[in-house]
Short mmCIF file of C-alpha atoms and ligand atoms in Angstrom, two decimals:
data_model
loop_
_atom_site.label_atom_id
_atom_site.label_comp_id
_atom_site.label_asym_id
_atom_site.label_seq_id
_atom_site.Cartn_x
_atom_site.Cartn_y
_atom_site.Cartn_z
CA UNK A 1 0.30 -0.40 0.01
CA UNK A 2 1.29 3.35 -0.75
CA UNK A 3 0.76 5.90 2.71
CA UNK A 4 2.24 8.95 3.38
CA UNK A 5 1.63 10.08 7.03
CA UNK A 6 1.33 13.87 6.98
CA UNK A 7 3.01 15.08 10.55
CA UNK A 8 6.02 12.62 11.44
CA UNK A 9 6.25 13.69 15.28
CA UNK A 10 6.04 10.70 17.84
CA UNK A 11 3.09 8.71 16.63
CA UNK A 12 3.34 9.65 13.03
CA UNK A 13 6.91 8.50 12.72
CA UNK A 14 5.84 5.14 14.92
CA UNK A 15 2.95 3.94 12.34
CA UNK A 16 5.26 5.12 9.41
CA UNK A 17 8.07 2.82 10.73
CA UNK A 18 5.83 0.45 11.90
CA UNK A 19 4.08 0.02 8.79
CA UNK A 20 7.51 0.37 6.10
CA UNK A 21 9.39 -2.69 8.38
CA UNK A 22 5.98 -4.69 7.35
CA UNK A 23 6.97 -3.83 3.58
CA UNK A 24 4.68 -0.87 2.51
CA UNK A 25 5.90 2.25 0.59
CA UNK A 26 5.75 4.60 3.21
CA UNK A 27 6.43 8.61 3.02
CA UNK A 28 6.76 10.41 6.07
CA UNK A 29 5.93 14.32 5.34
CA UNK A 30 6.81 16.92 8.53
CA UNK A 31 8.26 20.86 8.73
CA UNK A 32 11.16 19.96 10.98
CA UNK A 33 13.65 20.27 9.16
CA UNK A 34 16.88 17.86 11.61
CA UNK A 35 14.11 15.69 11.62
CA UNK A 36 13.99 14.60 8.02
CA UNK A 37 16.96 15.20 7.42
CA UNK A 38 17.90 12.37 10.26
CA UNK A 39 15.48 10.25 8.52
CA UNK A 40 16.91 10.75 5.28
CA UNK A 41 20.47 10.08 6.56
CA UNK A 42 20.49 7.33 8.56
CA UNK A 43 17.58 5.81 8.72
CA UNK A 44 14.76 6.59 11.58
CA UNK A 45 15.44 4.86 14.88
CA UNK A 46 13.32 3.15 17.09
CA UNK A 47 13.56 2.48 20.63
CA UNK A 48 11.49 -0.38 22.59
CA UNK A 49 12.65 -2.13 25.72
CA UNK A 50 15.58 0.09 25.70
CA UNK A 51 17.16 -1.73 22.35
CA UNK A 52 17.22 0.54 19.43
CA UNK A 53 16.41 -0.45 15.85
CA UNK A 54 16.98 1.71 12.08
CA UNK A 55 14.30 1.68 9.62
CA UNK A 56 14.92 2.83 6.10
CA UNK A 57 12.10 5.02 4.88
CA UNK A 58 11.74 7.97 2.75
CA UNK A 59 10.75 11.96 5.01
CA UNK A 60 10.01 14.84 3.07
CA UNK A 61 9.54 18.37 3.07
CA UNK A 62 5.78 19.66 3.04
CA UNK A 63 6.29 21.72 0.41
CA UNK A 64 7.77 19.25 -2.04
CA UNK A 65 4.34 16.26 -1.80
CA UNK A 66 3.88 14.79 -5.14
CA UNK A 67 2.50 11.39 -3.99
CA UNK A 68 -1.25 9.67 -4.90
CA UNK A 69 -1.38 7.96 -1.95
CA UNK A 70 -3.79 4.90 -1.12
CA UNK A 71 -3.92 5.95 2.24
CA UNK A 72 -2.86 9.10 4.01
CA UNK A 73 -2.44 9.46 7.95
CA UNK A 74 -2.44 12.95 9.87
CA UNK A 75 -0.58 12.50 13.37
CA UNK A 76 -0.26 16.30 13.58
CA UNK A 77 -1.20 18.09 16.69
CA UNK A 78 -5.02 18.78 16.66
CA UNK A 79 -4.23 22.52 16.10
CA UNK A 80 -2.49 22.57 13.15
CA UNK A 81 -4.99 19.62 11.52
CA UNK A 82 -6.66 21.94 9.29
CA UNK A 83 -2.89 23.21 7.47
CA UNK A 84 -2.06 19.09 6.98
CA UNK A 85 -5.70 18.29 5.77
CA UNK A 86 -5.43 21.22 3.35
CA UNK A 87 -1.63 19.95 1.62
CA UNK A 88 -3.20 15.50 1.79
CA UNK A 89 -6.26 17.80 0.01
CA UNK A 90 -3.21 18.66 -2.35
CA UNK A 91 -2.57 15.31 -3.58
CA UNK A 92 -5.16 12.92 -2.48
CA UNK A 93 -6.79 10.71 -5.79
CA UNK A 94 -9.90 8.95 -6.30
CA UNK A 95 -9.51 5.98 -4.08
CA UNK A 96 -7.66 7.33 -1.20
CA UNK A 97 -8.40 7.48 1.87
CA UNK A 98 -7.65 9.87 4.62
CA UNK A 99 -7.08 8.67 8.88
CA UNK A 100 -7.46 10.61 11.73
CA UNK A 101 -5.33 8.44 14.98
CA UNK A 102 -5.17 12.28 16.83
CA UNK A 103 -6.57 12.39 20.07
CA UNK A 104 -9.35 14.94 21.11
CA UNK A 105 -13.03 16.13 18.93
CA UNK A 106 -13.30 18.14 16.02
CA UNK A 107 -9.82 16.73 14.10
CA UNK A 108 -12.07 14.63 11.57
CA UNK A 109 -15.32 17.81 11.36
CA UNK A 110 -12.12 19.72 10.24
CA UNK A 111 -11.09 17.61 8.30
CA UNK A 112 -14.38 16.95 6.77
CA UNK A 113 -14.77 21.14 5.22
CA UNK A 114 -11.47 20.86 3.35
CA UNK A 115 -11.53 16.58 1.74
CA UNK A 116 -13.99 14.74 0.68
CA UNK A 117 -16.00 13.43 3.68
CA UNK A 118 -16.33 9.70 2.39
CA UNK A 119 -12.81 9.65 2.30
CA UNK A 120 -12.88 10.13 6.22
CA UNK A 121 -11.59 7.51 8.73
CA UNK A 122 -11.32 8.44 12.19
CA UNK A 123 -10.77 6.06 15.65
CA UNK A 124 -8.50 6.14 18.45
CA UNK A 125 -5.31 3.76 19.21
CA UNK A 126 -3.52 3.15 22.11
CA UNK A 127 0.06 2.83 20.78
CA UNK A 128 1.60 5.57 23.03
CA UNK A 129 5.31 7.32 21.65
CA UNK A 130 7.60 10.20 22.32
CA UNK A 131 9.49 12.06 20.20
CA UNK A 132 13.64 11.69 22.10
CA UNK A 133 15.30 13.91 19.12
CA UNK A 134 15.39 14.47 15.27
CA UNK A 135 14.76 10.73 13.66
CA UNK A 136 14.55 8.75 16.97
CA UNK A 137 11.18 7.18 18.28
CA UNK A 138 11.01 5.79 21.36
CA UNK A 139 7.49 3.17 21.33
CA UNK A 140 6.54 3.45 24.63
CA UNK A 141 3.24 2.23 24.47
CA UNK A 142 0.87 -1.13 22.50
CA UNK A 143 -3.14 -1.59 22.66
CA UNK A 144 -5.35 -1.90 19.79
CA UNK A 145 -6.55 0.81 17.62
CA UNK A 146 -9.85 0.97 16.31
CA UNK A 147 -10.93 2.71 13.03
CA UNK A 148 -14.47 3.52 11.06
CA UNK A 149 -15.94 5.72 8.17
CA UNK A 150 -16.93 9.30 10.14
CA UNK A 151 -19.43 9.32 7.69
CA UNK A 152 -20.95 6.17 8.35
CA UNK A 153 -21.25 4.36 5.33
CA UNK A 154 -19.94 1.75 4.22
CA UNK A 155 -16.24 1.86 1.94
CA UNK A 156 -14.83 -0.55 1.10
CA UNK A 157 -10.95 0.80 1.91
CA UNK A 158 -11.79 0.46 5.41
CA UNK A 159 -10.88 -3.67 5.82
CA UNK A 160 -7.39 -3.03 3.78
CA UNK A 161 -6.20 -0.57 5.92
CA UNK A 162 -6.95 -3.40 8.69
CA UNK A 163 -5.21 -5.70 6.75
CA UNK A 164 -2.73 -4.40 6.98
CA UNK A 165 -2.38 -2.54 10.36
CA UNK A 166 -2.47 -5.74 11.65
CA UNK A 167 -0.30 -7.23 9.76
CA UNK A 168 1.91 -4.48 10.52
CA UNK A 169 1.84 -5.81 14.49
CA UNK A 170 -0.58 -2.32 14.79
CA UNK A 171 -3.51 -4.58 15.77
CA UNK A 172 -6.80 -2.59 14.30
CA UNK A 173 -10.35 -3.51 14.44
CA UNK A 174 -12.93 -2.03 11.85
CA UNK A 175 -16.30 -0.48 13.87
CA UNK A 176 -20.10 0.56 11.69
CA UNK A 177 -19.98 3.48 14.12
CA UNK A 178 -16.65 5.48 15.60
CA UNK A 179 -18.08 8.24 16.72
CA UNK A 180 -18.41 6.38 20.68
CA UNK A 181 -14.70 5.02 20.36
CA UNK A 182 -13.79 8.97 19.59
CA UNK A 183 -16.15 10.22 22.35
CA UNK A 184 -15.18 7.54 25.19
CA UNK A 185 -10.93 8.90 24.30
CA UNK A 186 -12.29 12.31 24.47
CA UNK A 187 -13.68 11.91 27.82
CA UNK A 188 -10.92 9.98 29.34
CA UNK A 189 -8.76 12.65 28.76
CA UNK A 190 -11.53 15.31 29.78
CA UNK A 191 -11.11 13.67 33.09
CA UNK A 192 -6.79 13.43 32.97
CA UNK A 193 -5.48 16.29 30.66
CA UNK A 194 -5.69 19.72 31.92
CA UNK A 195 -6.05 18.86 35.69
CA UNK A 196 -2.69 16.97 34.72
CA UNK A 197 -1.15 19.72 32.99
CA UNK A 198 -2.25 22.57 35.44
CA UNK A 199 -0.86 20.87 38.29
CA UNK A 200 1.95 19.45 37.28
CA UNK A 201 0.82 16.03 38.66
CA UNK A 202 1.59 12.72 36.87
CA UNK A 203 -1.82 10.60 36.27
CA UNK A 204 -1.93 8.69 39.35
CA UNK A 205 -1.92 11.72 41.12
CA UNK A 206 -5.26 12.65 39.97
CA UNK A 207 -7.08 9.83 42.34
CA UNK A 208 -4.80 11.42 45.83
CA UNK A 209 -7.33 13.80 46.77
CA UNK A 210 -11.03 12.89 47.31
CA UNK A 211 -11.97 16.57 46.22
CA UNK A 212 -9.90 16.03 42.91
CA UNK A 213 -11.61 12.77 42.13
CA UNK A 214 -14.91 15.42 42.62
CA UNK A 215 -13.21 17.74 39.74
CA UNK A 216 -12.95 14.44 36.79
CA UNK A 217 -16.29 14.23 38.31
CA UNK A 218 -17.64 17.34 37.25
CA UNK A 219 -15.44 17.90 34.25
CA UNK A 220 -16.85 13.90 32.76
CA UNK A 221 -20.27 14.98 33.81
CA UNK A 222 -20.51 17.36 31.97
CA UNK A 223 -18.88 15.83 28.70
CA UNK A 224 -21.48 13.01 29.42
CA UNK A 225 -23.97 15.69 29.04
CA UNK A 226 -22.81 17.05 25.82
CA UNK A 227 -22.10 13.96 24.42
CA UNK A 228 -25.70 12.97 24.84
CA UNK A 229 -26.82 16.28 23.37
CA UNK A 230 -25.10 15.38 20.32
CA UNK A 231 -26.72 11.69 20.16
CA UNK A 232 -23.64 10.11 21.80
CA UNK A 233 -24.65 7.89 24.36
CA UNK A 234 -21.65 7.13 26.36
CA UNK A 235 -21.77 4.57 29.85
CA UNK A 236 -22.80 6.07 33.68
CA UNK A 237 -19.80 4.99 34.54
CA UNK A 238 -17.41 7.33 32.56
CA UNK A 239 -15.69 8.36 35.53
CA UNK A 240 -14.95 5.66 37.17
CA UNK A 241 -12.99 4.36 33.51
CA UNK A 242 -11.15 7.70 33.34
CA UNK A 243 -10.01 6.45 36.97
CA UNK A 244 -8.93 2.55 35.96
CA UNK A 245 -6.95 4.88 33.50
CA UNK A 246 -5.47 7.09 35.30
CA UNK A 247 -3.92 4.09 37.60
CA UNK A 248 -2.95 2.03 35.12
CA UNK A 249 -1.41 5.01 33.53
CA UNK A 250 0.00 6.16 37.39
CA UNK A 251 3.54 6.61 36.70
CA UNK A 252 3.11 8.95 32.92
CA UNK A 253 2.59 12.68 33.24
CA UNK A 254 -0.55 13.43 30.68
CA UNK A 255 0.35 14.43 26.59
CA UNK A 256 -1.03 17.47 27.76
CA UNK A 257 1.19 17.70 30.81
CA UNK A 258 4.06 17.41 29.21
CA UNK A 259 3.54 19.74 26.65
CA UNK A 260 2.57 22.63 29.48
CA UNK A 261 6.59 21.40 30.84
CA UNK A 262 8.25 21.76 27.42
CA UNK A 263 6.23 25.17 26.81
CA UNK A 264 4.02 23.67 23.81
CA UNK A 265 0.81 25.07 22.88
CA UNK A 266 -0.98 22.18 24.39
CA UNK A 267 -4.37 20.61 22.55
CA UNK A 268 -6.94 21.86 24.97
CA UNK A 269 -9.34 23.29 21.99
CA UNK A 270 -10.26 20.09 20.69
CA UNK A 271 -10.52 18.27 24.19
CA UNK A 272 -11.71 20.00 26.85
CA UNK A 273 -12.29 23.24 24.83
CA UNK A 274 -14.05 20.59 22.73
CA UNK A 275 -17.26 20.62 25.52
CA UNK A 276 -17.47 23.72 25.56
CA UNK A 277 -17.58 23.97 22.07
CA UNK A 278 -19.98 21.86 21.34
CA UNK A 279 -22.32 22.64 23.99
CA UNK A 280 -22.89 25.78 22.72
CA UNK A 281 -23.74 24.23 19.74
CA UNK A 282 -26.16 22.53 21.65
CA UNK A 283 -27.50 25.08 23.15
CA UNK A 284 -26.27 23.39 26.60
CA UNK A 285 -24.27 26.20 28.20
CA UNK A 286 -23.37 24.51 31.63
CA UNK A 287 -20.68 23.85 31.58
CA UNK A 288 -19.29 25.76 34.20
CA UNK A 289 -15.55 22.95 34.90
CA UNK A 290 -14.65 22.55 31.38
CA UNK A 291 -15.39 26.71 30.80
CA UNK A 292 -13.05 26.96 33.54
CA UNK A 293 -10.15 24.82 33.02
CA UNK A 294 -9.92 25.56 28.90
CA UNK A 295 -9.34 29.50 30.10
CA UNK A 296 -6.71 28.29 32.16
CA UNK A 297 -4.63 25.72 30.23
CA UNK A 298 -4.82 28.53 27.37
CA UNK A 299 -4.14 31.57 29.85
CA UNK A 300 -0.94 29.50 30.81
CA UNK A 301 0.27 28.86 26.95
CA UNK A 302 -0.55 31.83 25.80
CA UNK A 303 2.41 33.53 27.52
CA UNK A 304 5.36 30.79 25.79
CA UNK A 305 7.15 32.84 23.34
P1 NAD B 1 4.11 15.54 18.35
O1 NAD B 1 4.08 16.56 18.62
O2 NAD B 1 5.39 14.50 18.32
O3 NAD B 1 4.57 15.72 16.52
C1 NAD B 1 3.48 16.49 15.18
C2 NAD B 1 4.72 16.86 13.86
O4 NAD B 1 4.25 17.07 13.46
C3 NAD B 1 5.38 17.22 14.33
O5 NAD B 1 6.33 16.37 13.60
C4 NAD B 1 5.22 17.84 13.87
O6 NAD B 1 6.48 18.89 12.93
C5 NAD B 1 4.51 18.54 12.88
N1 NAD B 1 3.94 19.24 11.43
C6 NAD B 1 2.95 20.32 13.01
N2 NAD B 1 2.87 20.60 11.84
C7 NAD B 1 2.81 20.61 10.52
C8 NAD B 1 2.28 20.93 9.08
N3 NAD B 1 1.33 22.05 8.92
N4 NAD B 1 1.72 19.52 7.88
C9 NAD B 1 3.35 18.39 8.48
N5 NAD B 1 3.74 18.23 9.35
C10 NAD B 1 3.09 19.24 10.53
O7 NAD B 1 2.70 14.49 17.86
P2 NAD B 1 2.32 13.17 18.85
O8 NAD B 1 2.64 12.86 20.13
O9 NAD B 1 2.99 12.64 17.22
O10 NAD B 1 0.99 13.34 18.41
C11 NAD B 1 -0.45 13.46 17.37
C12 NAD B 1 -1.03 13.05 17.34
O11 NAD B 1 -1.33 12.16 18.09
C13 NAD B 1 -1.69 14.28 18.67
O12 NAD B 1 -3.51 14.10 18.54
C14 NAD B 1 -1.83 12.91 20.16
O13 NAD B 1 -2.99 13.30 21.11
C15 NAD B 1 -2.28 12.36 18.97
N6 NAD B 1 -1.51 10.53 20.37
C16 NAD B 1 -0.58 10.35 20.66
C17 NAD B 1 0.19 9.65 21.22
C18 NAD B 1 1.36 9.89 21.82
O14 NAD B 1 2.06 8.71 22.93
N7 NAD B 1 2.17 10.55 21.41
C19 NAD B 1 -0.59 8.54 21.15
C20 NAD B 1 -2.01 8.80 20.86
C21 NAD B 1 -2.12 9.93 19.84
#
């Protein structure tokens, strides 16, 4: 399969490396010159359980992208999704599908404004990756990947993606209705990310105080109500599911926490900010906890140079 990955950071590089190792024709596309040059010179270094292997694959700057791929994967951070979708739209063919496995809510909707909505595949992945430096990523965790057509319409190409990913060791299944899957992952992030980012604690830290757990319960309750207003029914026990994830990933710093630690812009707009935005769309403006968490993170990151 010809695969282009726009946004070759931690996750784009990881998926690109696994797919290239499995024999697919992969091209990584990014705006980060040192990273692209390092991959083209030395190959991509993937670190797993203390061992490093080098994988040869193509890497290109965005402006040089010409390929017509069977699959384009968008793996930029959510605040760059529309730029990446514009890039993708310039070179996709009739049968190309465009996949987002980014965190947050709104990426697929942004993409449907730029790319034919029938081509958009969305989903979630439990793989984790960390950028170590140019040309070097760490495979930080493995887990299932779930994908589906964002439009809900059937598309034969979905089965090819599932087969190609599984062959590459990326355990993947397709579902008919992917929206609840993306919502569930969003709600885990709503419960953990902003609170850990603002307080400097690791994920497990949200379980230490009853008052922190109450804050998580309130943020999650608002998000579940907004999902309901959007026609998405989620399980009653979403806050407990957040606590389970916080326990299982207790020693990790959330991705938003890492962004704040490195003084980078976060994905707050696609996480708690998405709850605020969607609540307003549904004339359901009762999301004070998510509004406050969003405003605090936005205030914090607005002072980064
Ligand atoms: P990252 O910051 O490591 O990578 C993003 C890459 O996009 C960078 O290399 C950046 O240079 C590039 N980029 C920015 N603007 C671009 C543009 N216009 N065109 C092309 N490239 C551009 O981020 P990441 O950790 O790989 O995360 C990507 C997405 O995956 C996020 O939505 C994140 O929430 C999600 N995610 C991450 C993990 C993880 O463990 N890292 C796990 C699951 C989901």
